[in-house]
Amino acid sequence: MTDNRSEMAKAYEPASVESKWYPHWESQGYFHGKGDSDKSPYTIVIPPPNVTGMLTLGHVLNNTLQDILIRWEKLRGRDVCWVPGTDHAGIATQSKVEAHLRVSESLSRYDLGRDKFLVRVWEWKEKYGGTIIHQLRRLGVACDWRRERFTLDDDLSDAVVEVFLRLYDKGLIYRGKRMINWCPKSHTALSDEEVIYQSTRGSLWYMRYPLTSGDGHIIVATTRPETMLGDTGVAVHPEDERYRTMIGQTVTLPLTGREIPIFGDTYVDREFGTGAVKVTPAHDPNDYDMSQRHNLAVIEVIDRDGSMTREAGPDYQGLDRYECRRTVVAALQEQGVIEKIEDYEHQVGFSERGHVPVEPRLSEQWFVKMTSLAKPAIKAVEDGRIRFYPERWTKTYNHWMENIKDWCISRQLWWGHRIPAYYCTNCNAVVAARSAPEVCTDCGHNAFRQDEDVLDTWFSSWLWPFSVFGWPKASEDLKHFYPTQSLVTGPDIIFFWVARMIMAGLEFMDDIPFSDVYFTSIIRDDKGRKLSKSLNNSPNPLDVIDSYGADALRYTVIYIAPVGLDIRYSNEKCEIGRNFANKIWNAARFRLIQGDISENWDQIDDIDAERLRPDDRWVLYRTNTVAAEITASLTAFDFHSYAIQLYEFIWNEFCDWYVESAKAAFYGDDEQRRQVTLRVFDYVLSVILRLLHPVMPFVTEEIFHGLNFVGDDASIMNATWPEPLTPATLQALRIDADTAAMVKEKFDLIKAGRNLRGDYNIPFNRKIAYVIKPTSDAFRKVLEADPASVTLHLNAESIIIDADYMPETSLPSAVGNHGLIYMPLEGAVDVDAEVARLKKQHEDLQRVIGTINKKLENENFLKRAPQEIVSGERERQKEYSEKIKQVEALLAGLQ
């Protein structure tokens, strides 16, 4: 092969490498799934980020994991397709554009009107949207960009309409007035999953409602006194002896003078507050349910924007709900109605997008009946057709699905998929259709108005695994790539998205949408805090890539991410990935210095077994074993183990041991052995690069070319995943566990020999003699087969291998499982000077431990000092005692 030694720079330079290879990969179509291939398909659909989004570390983790799977499966010979795209993100995008209009032009969406406002949103989307998609390229992701989709693309919108109409025709979509979650900031309904509950410190107000008869009062407790203006009853438990005689009476509601009934209902918790509950049907779902059972009036006192309505009364109309709370409390205190006020911590629901407390509100909305859709989706997970990683999320999924509620799918927004329902302007008959009917079948009228609301963003996202391939049309892509195989996502959207996609896939495709779901971890900072802009602990991934390189960031987030546990991240940890890339780079450059790369670098079965050293057999055995372990880890979605296995093998075994061992053959006199070792080196390095490529694509591509493993117009992406060596090859080359174990014993004894140097303060660059006494025949054979590598590893002046060695005097030594290593001191150290040094060290240690002992013998110290200080001193006592023993042993050896 051509000599490429000049093509690899002295140091790995991520920026130039990344800017070179990503455009090449994309232009050559390496990311594109063929669709008509005979190869087995492997498909992933990206969790579509909001079109308004920017790259975060969460995206880095999620997309690195997906990229690992895609690149791995491509190396395994599958027709891979990773569909990228973005979500129109109804509330988030509309809110951003509305804020922009307010600030830049002092306009609201109502000033523009619906059509002109939507033109502005599309303009904003074209200008600013999709930024995250471009940023993902910096990370190196192998997305099939030719198939990029947007949830408001025409064909995806057609799919949304098709699904709405099918479900409507089956009676699963209906319109009804129900208690829903309302965001006063975004002015829209929310599904239950879009409400985030937060622990909030507030107050519990106890109020005296006077009996209309004048015979006393009943005390109710509430966390929301402003809602009392809409009270239409007081509920007590029918078996509560305190209130049994009051059931059927009425109270006169303070501030309003309205007469409302006291009634019994088993919903009431007798232990909460006073056991009597004020009932506000328009602003609490449980109160609403009671109102339906007891025929109570429903009075809405809080409006869409969180202000008080006319029904709240002239003194309160127009006030913000929290301003009204203060006003109502003041008025009640003035009238002597407040019995007491207690501090109270409770869970309050906040709008996921608006970040304000939601209002339960009675509203006309569109819903999907979910129970029948959920049943086959539960079964798909129960019977193992769909698997969750970590498995514990199965229980969470089942609990939600078994208690599923109808899905509120209408949103009071303009940006999104407008609901395909039309109302006759004459008789108000409702028709669900792709376009407005020509005539009303109820009254014959010919004018219709379309529903003003749009569908929940998730109503398009739940169709994503098949809508991206052209459904409901029967495309070749849909036939080839559906169902997809793996989904990587955050556990926070298991209900929003994962569960709904399973339901949609089974309902509309009659098949599961994916087989495996991997839930990512939460990334926190070094102190365990969630990453957020307010804490200034959320780094910009692009800045990290600029500083460390994309491969370093990718590798680090996988390395520090144990399965199912939160990740503790800091930018400094990316040193792990950067140093790892440099280590591999240096190993590759070292190989280039030795000469041309082997023609058959990816083969090993034709090698001369007689020329293999034990170290060669060891590294081939370990390479074969690690490749199998890594394949198993990726199959099990154990990405953390994959990263650790790579690191342990590449750094701690290949670089630290084999590269050094190979020098003995490279610089020796046996040219045939040298050539065999070069072949082994090339084969192992090629396996390493292919195993590493899924997580570190850039550096592996650069080295693959630098070593001339592929031509200029080719790529490591088109290489093959390392397959296990056949039993015949292993036998022919005498590669086995026993030989590998003996070589490992040799390395352990070498480490012990190096430690002996340290004990006696002998620098590594000073050559000294060693004697190794093997205690088993197998170990002796391994040592004698390649003494040069032992000499090199120990930087020894000489090595004696003698199974019968018996030192005449006591020598520093270390014991292994299959041998001993001795370090004769004659000529290696100045014995008198070393004895003096150790004696001085011994005196210093005795002085320190004497001070520690005095403290621990002092009763006052033991009684008064904090326990952690006392424990610390005991640990120091133990530590210094050990050091004294070590020094005494060294002195004995010298004397």
Short mmCIF file of C-alpha atoms in Angstrom, two decimals, residues 384-788:
data_model
loop_
_atom_site.label_atom_id
_atom_site.label_comp_id
_atom_site.label_asym_id
_atom_site.label_seq_id
_atom_site.Cartn_x
_atom_site.Cartn_y
_atom_site.Cartn_z
CA GLY A 384 -42.69 -8.29 24.77
CA ARG A 385 -43.21 -7.03 21.23
CA ILE A 386 -42.09 -3.65 22.58
CA ARG A 387 -39.31 -3.53 25.17
CA PHE A 388 -38.34 -0.63 27.42
CA TYR A 389 -34.79 0.12 28.59
CA PRO A 390 -34.44 0.47 31.56
CA GLU A 391 -37.22 -2.05 32.10
CA ARG A 392 -38.61 -0.23 35.16
CA TRP A 393 -40.40 2.22 32.85
CA THR A 394 -42.77 -0.60 31.89
CA LYS A 395 -44.54 -0.26 35.25
CA THR A 396 -44.92 3.51 34.77
CA TYR A 397 -46.30 2.98 31.28
CA ASN A 398 -48.79 0.33 32.35
CA HIS A 399 -50.07 2.38 35.29
CA TRP A 400 -50.82 5.38 33.07
CA MET A 401 -52.34 3.33 30.28
CA GLU A 402 -54.57 1.35 32.61
CA ASN A 403 -55.92 4.60 34.09
CA ILE A 404 -55.96 6.58 30.87
CA LYS A 405 -58.35 9.51 30.48
CA ASP A 406 -59.82 11.00 27.35
CA TRP A 407 -57.34 13.25 25.52
CA CYS A 408 -58.24 16.90 25.10
CA ILE A 409 -56.92 17.59 21.57
CA SER A 410 -58.18 21.12 20.84
CA ARG A 411 -56.02 24.18 21.45
CA GLN A 412 -57.09 27.80 21.29
CA LEU A 413 -54.21 28.77 19.01
CA TRP A 414 -53.75 29.77 15.37
CA TRP A 415 -50.44 28.04 14.60
CA GLY A 416 -50.96 24.34 13.98
CA HIS A 417 -53.28 21.90 12.24
CA ARG A 418 -56.70 23.52 12.18
CA ILE A 419 -59.44 21.16 13.29
CA PRO A 420 -61.22 19.74 10.19
CA ALA A 421 -64.70 20.40 11.53
CA TYR A 422 -67.25 22.76 9.98
CA TYR A 423 -70.38 24.35 11.48
CA CYS A 424 -73.46 25.26 9.49
CA THR A 425 -73.96 29.00 10.00
CA ASN A 426 -77.71 28.46 10.00
CA CYS A 427 -78.37 25.48 12.28
CA ASN A 428 -74.89 24.95 13.79
CA ALA A 429 -74.73 21.31 12.64
CA VAL A 430 -71.19 19.90 12.85
CA VAL A 431 -69.50 18.11 9.93
CA ALA A 432 -65.98 16.61 10.07
CA ALA A 433 -64.51 16.74 6.57
CA ARG A 434 -61.39 17.58 4.54
CA SER A 435 -63.11 20.75 3.33
CA ALA A 436 -66.35 22.63 3.91
CA PRO A 437 -69.47 20.80 2.59
CA GLU A 438 -71.43 22.36 -0.22
CA VAL A 439 -74.75 22.04 1.59
CA CYS A 440 -75.97 21.24 5.11
CA THR A 441 -77.74 17.88 5.17
CA ASP A 442 -79.76 19.02 8.20
CA CYS A 443 -81.21 22.31 6.96
CA GLY A 444 -80.09 22.72 3.33
CA HIS A 445 -78.06 25.84 4.09
CA ASN A 446 -74.84 26.31 2.04
CA ALA A 447 -72.60 28.40 4.34
CA PHE A 448 -70.16 26.92 6.84
CA ARG A 449 -67.47 28.20 9.17
CA GLN A 450 -64.45 26.09 10.17
CA ASP A 451 -63.65 25.44 13.82
CA GLU A 452 -61.28 28.16 15.03
CA ASP A 453 -59.11 25.84 17.16
CA VAL A 454 -56.06 23.83 16.17
CA LEU A 455 -55.09 20.33 17.24
CA ASP A 456 -52.68 19.58 20.06
CA THR A 457 -49.11 19.46 18.70
CA TRP A 458 -48.87 15.85 19.88
CA PHE A 459 -51.77 14.92 17.57
CA SER A 460 -49.33 15.17 14.66
CA SER A 461 -46.35 13.81 16.60
CA TRP A 462 -48.10 10.56 17.53
CA LEU A 463 -48.24 9.72 13.80
CA TRP A 464 -44.54 10.49 13.22
CA PRO A 465 -43.20 6.90 12.72
CA PHE A 466 -45.44 6.35 9.68
CA SER A 467 -46.50 9.83 8.53
CA VAL A 468 -42.85 10.65 7.69
CA PHE A 469 -42.97 7.84 5.09
CA GLY A 470 -46.02 9.19 3.29
CA TRP A 471 -48.95 7.49 5.06
CA PRO A 472 -51.84 7.21 4.26
CA LYS A 473 -50.36 6.62 0.79
CA ALA A 474 -48.83 3.17 0.35
CA SER A 475 -45.27 4.30 -0.48
CA GLU A 476 -42.25 2.05 -1.00
CA ASP A 477 -40.55 3.82 1.93
CA LEU A 478 -43.47 2.99 4.20
CA LYS A 479 -43.39 -0.64 3.11
CA HIS A 480 -39.60 -0.93 3.57
CA PHE A 481 -38.88 1.19 6.65
CA TYR A 482 -42.00 0.68 8.83
CA PRO A 483 -42.09 -0.48 11.54
CA THR A 484 -39.01 1.29 12.82
CA GLN A 485 -36.69 -0.55 15.18
CA SER A 486 -35.45 1.70 17.99
CA LEU A 487 -36.63 4.85 19.71
CA VAL A 488 -34.38 6.94 21.94
CA THR A 489 -36.18 9.55 24.00
CA GLY A 490 -36.56 11.12 27.41
CA PRO A 491 -38.80 9.51 30.03
CA ASP A 492 -40.57 12.85 30.50
CA ILE A 493 -42.54 12.25 27.27
CA ILE A 494 -43.43 8.60 27.83
CA PHE A 495 -47.11 9.65 28.02
CA PHE A 496 -47.08 12.62 25.63
CA TRP A 497 -45.44 10.74 22.81
CA VAL A 498 -44.24 7.16 23.35
CA ALA A 499 -47.55 5.70 24.54
CA ARG A 500 -49.53 7.61 21.93
CA MET A 501 -47.25 6.49 19.08
CA ILE A 502 -47.78 2.88 20.14
CA MET A 503 -51.54 3.40 20.12
CA ALA A 504 -51.45 5.15 16.73
CA GLY A 505 -49.20 2.54 15.13
CA LEU A 506 -51.46 -0.31 16.20
CA GLU A 507 -54.64 1.55 15.23
CA PHE A 508 -53.63 2.86 11.80
CA MET A 509 -50.80 0.54 10.68
CA ASP A 510 -51.97 -2.59 12.52
CA ASP A 511 -48.38 -2.97 13.74
CA ILE A 512 -46.13 -1.65 16.48
CA PRO A 513 -44.20 1.53 15.56
CA PHE A 514 -40.90 0.29 17.06
CA SER A 515 -39.50 -2.68 18.96
CA ASP A 516 -37.21 -1.07 21.51
CA VAL A 517 -37.48 2.15 23.50
CA TYR A 518 -34.43 3.50 25.32
CA PHE A 519 -35.09 6.20 27.90
CA THR A 520 -32.20 8.59 28.42
CA SER A 521 -30.91 9.91 31.74
CA ILE A 522 -31.27 13.43 33.11
CA ILE A 523 -28.12 15.56 32.80
CA ARG A 524 -27.19 17.51 35.91
CA ASP A 525 -24.19 19.60 36.86
CA ASP A 526 -21.38 18.43 39.14
CA LYS A 527 -23.43 19.46 42.19
CA GLY A 528 -26.45 17.43 41.13
CA ARG A 529 -28.52 20.43 40.03
CA LYS A 530 -30.62 20.41 36.87
CA LEU A 531 -29.05 22.39 34.04
CA SER A 532 -30.71 25.78 33.57
CA LYS A 533 -29.88 29.22 32.25
CA SER A 534 -30.87 30.82 35.56
CA LEU A 535 -28.19 28.82 37.41
CA ASN A 536 -25.66 29.57 34.67
CA ASN A 537 -24.74 25.87 34.61
CA SER A 538 -26.06 24.97 31.14
CA PRO A 539 -23.15 25.11 28.68
CA ASN A 540 -23.65 25.70 24.97
CA PRO A 541 -22.73 22.40 23.27
CA LEU A 542 -21.32 24.25 20.27
CA ASP A 543 -18.85 26.04 22.54
CA VAL A 544 -17.87 22.66 24.01
CA ILE A 545 -17.36 21.26 20.50
CA ASP A 546 -15.20 24.27 19.62
CA SER A 547 -13.05 23.64 22.71
CA TYR A 548 -12.83 19.85 22.80
CA GLY A 549 -14.18 18.48 19.52
CA ALA A 550 -17.42 16.71 18.70
CA ASP A 551 -16.00 13.23 19.32
CA ALA A 552 -14.77 14.23 22.78
CA LEU A 553 -18.22 15.56 23.76
CA ARG A 554 -20.03 12.53 22.29
CA TYR A 555 -17.78 10.03 23.99
CA THR A 556 -17.80 11.82 27.34
CA VAL A 557 -21.60 12.03 27.69
CA ILE A 558 -21.82 8.26 27.06
CA TYR A 559 -18.88 7.43 29.32
CA ILE A 560 -20.36 9.31 32.30
CA ALA A 561 -23.94 8.04 31.76
CA PRO A 562 -24.65 4.85 33.74
CA VAL A 563 -27.91 3.21 32.62
CA GLY A 564 -30.91 4.59 34.48
CA LEU A 565 -28.94 7.07 36.62
CA ASP A 566 -28.64 10.83 36.37
CA ILE A 567 -25.53 12.19 34.66
CA ARG A 568 -23.17 14.55 36.52
CA TYR A 569 -21.70 16.73 33.77
CA SER A 570 -19.06 19.45 33.61
CA ASN A 571 -17.15 20.75 30.60
CA GLU A 572 -13.90 19.65 32.23
CA LYS A 573 -15.02 16.03 31.98
CA CYS A 574 -14.71 16.35 28.20
CA GLU A 575 -10.97 16.02 28.83
CA ILE A 576 -11.79 12.30 29.08
CA GLY A 577 -12.96 12.20 25.47
CA ARG A 578 -10.27 14.54 24.16
CA ASN A 579 -7.46 12.59 25.83
CA PHE A 580 -8.96 9.35 24.55
CA ALA A 581 -9.01 10.65 20.96
CA ASN A 582 -5.40 11.81 21.31
CA LYS A 583 -4.34 8.43 22.72
CA ILE A 584 -5.77 6.59 19.72
CA TRP A 585 -4.32 9.17 17.35
CA ASN A 586 -0.84 8.69 18.80
CA ALA A 587 -1.11 4.91 18.54
CA ALA A 588 -2.02 5.26 14.86
CA ARG A 589 0.88 7.66 14.21
CA PHE A 590 3.24 5.26 15.96
CA ARG A 591 2.09 2.56 13.55
CA LEU A 592 2.71 4.76 10.51
CA ILE A 593 6.28 5.34 11.62
CA GLN A 594 6.90 1.60 11.27
CA GLY A 595 6.20 1.57 7.52
CA ASP A 596 3.48 0.66 5.06
CA ILE A 597 0.18 -0.78 6.20
CA SER A 598 -0.47 -4.47 5.54
CA GLU A 599 -2.39 -5.29 2.36
CA ASN A 600 -4.68 -7.68 4.25
CA TRP A 601 -5.16 -5.48 7.31
CA ASP A 602 -8.66 -6.82 8.01
CA GLN A 603 -7.60 -10.48 7.91
CA ILE A 604 -5.61 -12.59 10.33
CA ASP A 605 -6.29 -16.22 9.44
CA ASP A 606 -3.43 -16.50 6.90
CA ILE A 607 -0.72 -15.38 9.32
CA ASP A 608 2.31 -17.53 10.24
CA ALA A 609 1.33 -18.94 13.65
CA GLU A 610 4.92 -19.91 14.44
CA ARG A 611 5.96 -16.26 14.37
CA LEU A 612 3.25 -15.09 16.79
CA ARG A 613 4.47 -14.03 20.19
CA PRO A 614 2.37 -14.79 23.28
CA ASP A 615 1.57 -11.04 23.46
CA ASP A 616 0.22 -11.21 19.90
CA ARG A 617 -2.00 -14.13 20.83
CA TRP A 618 -3.13 -12.26 23.95
CA VAL A 619 -4.11 -9.11 22.06
CA LEU A 620 -5.93 -11.14 19.41
CA TYR A 621 -7.79 -13.04 22.12
CA ARG A 622 -8.71 -9.82 23.92
CA THR A 623 -9.74 -8.14 20.65
CA ASN A 624 -12.00 -11.05 19.82
CA THR A 625 -13.48 -11.09 23.32
CA VAL A 626 -14.00 -7.33 23.56
CA ALA A 627 -15.64 -7.17 20.11
CA ALA A 628 -18.15 -9.78 21.26
CA GLU A 629 -18.73 -7.96 24.59
CA ILE A 630 -19.27 -4.65 22.82
CA THR A 631 -21.72 -6.21 20.39
CA ALA A 632 -23.62 -7.64 23.36
CA SER A 633 -23.63 -4.26 25.13
CA LEU A 634 -25.01 -2.43 22.11
CA THR A 635 -27.60 -5.15 21.57
CA ALA A 636 -28.74 -4.61 25.17
CA PHE A 637 -28.69 -0.78 24.77
CA ASP A 638 -26.01 -0.65 27.48
CA PHE A 639 -24.17 2.34 26.04
CA HIS A 640 -22.27 3.09 29.23
CA SER A 641 -20.71 -0.38 29.25
CA TYR A 642 -19.86 0.08 25.56
CA ALA A 643 -17.91 3.26 26.38
CA ILE A 644 -16.15 1.67 29.36
CA GLN A 645 -15.24 -1.48 27.40
CA LEU A 646 -13.73 0.65 24.64
CA TYR A 647 -11.71 2.70 27.10
CA GLU A 648 -10.45 -0.24 29.14
CA PHE A 649 -9.35 -2.18 26.07
CA ILE A 650 -7.95 0.62 23.93
CA TRP A 651 -6.20 2.64 26.62
CA ASN A 652 -5.37 0.12 29.35
CA GLU A 653 -4.63 -2.93 27.23
CA PHE A 654 -3.83 -2.02 23.63
CA CYS A 655 -1.99 1.28 24.16
CA ASP A 656 -0.45 0.66 27.59
CA TRP A 657 0.62 -2.92 26.96
CA TYR A 658 0.48 -4.08 23.37
CA VAL A 659 1.88 -0.96 21.72
CA GLU A 660 4.84 -1.09 24.13
CA SER A 661 5.23 -4.85 23.64
CA ALA A 662 5.18 -4.46 19.84
CA LYS A 663 8.25 -2.21 20.05
CA ALA A 664 10.27 -5.25 21.08
CA ALA A 665 9.40 -6.89 17.75
CA PHE A 666 9.55 -3.71 15.65
CA TYR A 667 13.04 -2.83 16.87
CA GLY A 668 14.37 -6.41 17.07
CA ASP A 669 16.48 -8.40 14.63
CA ASP A 670 13.84 -10.93 13.50
CA GLU A 671 12.33 -9.41 10.33
CA GLN A 672 9.74 -12.17 9.90
CA ARG A 673 8.52 -11.69 13.46
CA ARG A 674 8.44 -7.96 12.84
CA GLN A 675 6.20 -8.42 9.80
CA VAL A 676 3.86 -10.73 11.70
CA THR A 677 3.59 -8.25 14.58
CA LEU A 678 2.80 -5.47 12.05
CA ARG A 679 0.01 -7.63 10.64
CA VAL A 680 -1.40 -8.22 14.12
CA PHE A 681 -1.08 -4.54 14.97
CA ASP A 682 -2.92 -3.50 11.79
CA TYR A 683 -5.68 -6.02 12.27
CA VAL A 684 -6.28 -5.06 15.91
CA LEU A 685 -6.17 -1.33 15.12
CA SER A 686 -8.68 -1.81 12.30
CA VAL A 687 -11.02 -3.63 14.70
CA ILE A 688 -10.59 -0.90 17.30
CA LEU A 689 -11.46 1.84 14.81
CA ARG A 690 -14.59 0.02 13.66
CA LEU A 691 -15.72 -0.66 17.24
CA LEU A 692 -15.08 2.96 18.15
CA HIS A 693 -16.59 4.54 15.04
CA PRO A 694 -20.24 4.69 16.20
CA VAL A 695 -19.38 6.97 19.12
CA MET A 696 -16.29 8.78 17.70
CA PRO A 697 -16.94 9.01 13.95
CA PHE A 698 -14.60 11.86 13.02
CA VAL A 699 -11.30 10.69 14.50
CA THR A 700 -11.91 7.12 13.32
CA GLU A 701 -12.61 8.28 9.76
CA GLU A 702 -9.47 10.41 9.72
CA ILE A 703 -7.28 7.58 11.04
CA PHE A 704 -8.89 5.06 8.68
CA HIS A 705 -7.79 7.26 5.79
CA GLY A 706 -4.48 8.18 7.39
CA LEU A 707 -3.60 4.48 7.67
CA ASN A 708 -4.77 3.95 4.10
CA PHE A 709 -7.34 1.36 5.16
CA VAL A 710 -9.64 2.93 2.54
CA GLY A 711 -9.18 5.09 -0.53
CA ASP A 712 -9.89 8.81 -0.71
CA ASP A 713 -13.42 8.33 -2.02
CA ALA A 714 -14.43 5.66 0.48
CA SER A 715 -15.34 5.72 4.17
CA ILE A 716 -15.13 3.74 7.38
CA MET A 717 -18.92 4.01 7.31
CA ASN A 718 -18.91 1.38 4.57
CA ALA A 719 -16.57 -0.97 6.41
CA THR A 720 -17.87 -4.07 8.20
CA TRP A 721 -18.49 -4.61 11.89
CA PRO A 722 -15.88 -6.95 13.38
CA GLU A 723 -17.08 -10.55 13.40
CA PRO A 724 -15.73 -13.14 15.89
CA LEU A 725 -12.79 -15.17 14.67
CA THR A 726 -13.83 -18.66 13.66
CA PRO A 727 -12.95 -21.60 15.93
CA ALA A 728 -10.71 -22.90 13.15
CA THR A 729 -8.72 -19.65 13.05
CA LEU A 730 -8.43 -19.54 16.83
CA GLN A 731 -7.15 -23.10 16.86
CA ALA A 732 -4.74 -22.60 13.97
CA LEU A 733 -3.20 -19.51 15.57
CA ARG A 734 -3.27 -21.10 19.04
CA ILE A 735 -5.31 -18.21 20.44
CA ASP A 736 -6.88 -19.35 23.69
CA ALA A 737 -7.88 -18.23 27.16
CA ASP A 738 -5.01 -20.05 28.87
CA THR A 739 -2.30 -18.24 26.90
CA ALA A 740 -4.11 -14.91 27.37
CA ALA A 741 -4.28 -15.54 31.12
CA MET A 742 -0.54 -16.24 31.29
CA VAL A 743 0.25 -13.02 29.40
CA LYS A 744 -2.02 -11.12 31.79
CA GLU A 745 -0.04 -12.66 34.69
CA LYS A 746 3.15 -11.46 33.01
CA PHE A 747 1.82 -7.91 32.82
CA ASP A 748 0.76 -8.03 36.47
CA LEU A 749 4.25 -9.15 37.49
CA ILE A 750 5.78 -6.37 35.38
CA LYS A 751 3.59 -3.83 37.23
CA ALA A 752 4.83 -5.30 40.51
CA GLY A 753 8.40 -4.92 39.29
CA ARG A 754 7.80 -1.27 38.43
CA ASN A 755 6.33 -0.71 41.89
CA LEU A 756 9.52 -2.11 43.45
CA ARG A 757 11.41 0.71 41.73
CA GLY A 758 9.06 3.23 43.30
CA ASP A 759 9.50 1.73 46.74
CA TYR A 760 13.22 2.36 46.58
CA ASN A 761 13.06 5.68 44.77
CA ILE A 762 14.71 4.34 41.60
CA PRO A 763 13.70 6.42 38.54
CA PHE A 764 12.27 4.49 35.60
CA ASN A 765 14.91 5.81 33.21
CA ARG A 766 17.65 4.02 35.15
CA LYS A 767 18.26 0.51 33.81
CA ILE A 768 18.47 -2.15 36.52
CA ALA A 769 18.51 -5.93 36.71
CA TYR A 770 15.55 -8.16 37.54
CA VAL A 771 15.15 -11.86 38.19
CA ILE A 772 11.84 -13.60 37.48
CA LYS A 773 11.12 -16.99 38.99
CA PRO A 774 8.20 -18.69 37.22
CA THR A 775 6.34 -21.18 39.41
CA SER A 776 4.43 -22.89 36.58
CA ASP A 777 5.66 -24.38 33.32
CA ALA A 778 3.04 -22.49 31.28
CA PHE A 779 4.19 -19.18 32.69
CA ARG A 780 7.84 -20.03 32.08
CA LYS A 781 7.09 -20.76 28.40
CA VAL A 782 5.34 -17.41 27.96
CA LEU A 783 8.28 -15.55 29.50
CA GLU A 784 10.93 -17.41 27.53
CA ALA A 785 9.04 -17.00 24.24
CA ASP A 786 9.54 -13.22 24.32
CA PRO A 787 11.98 -11.99 27.00
CA ALA A 788 12.62 -8.84 24.94
#
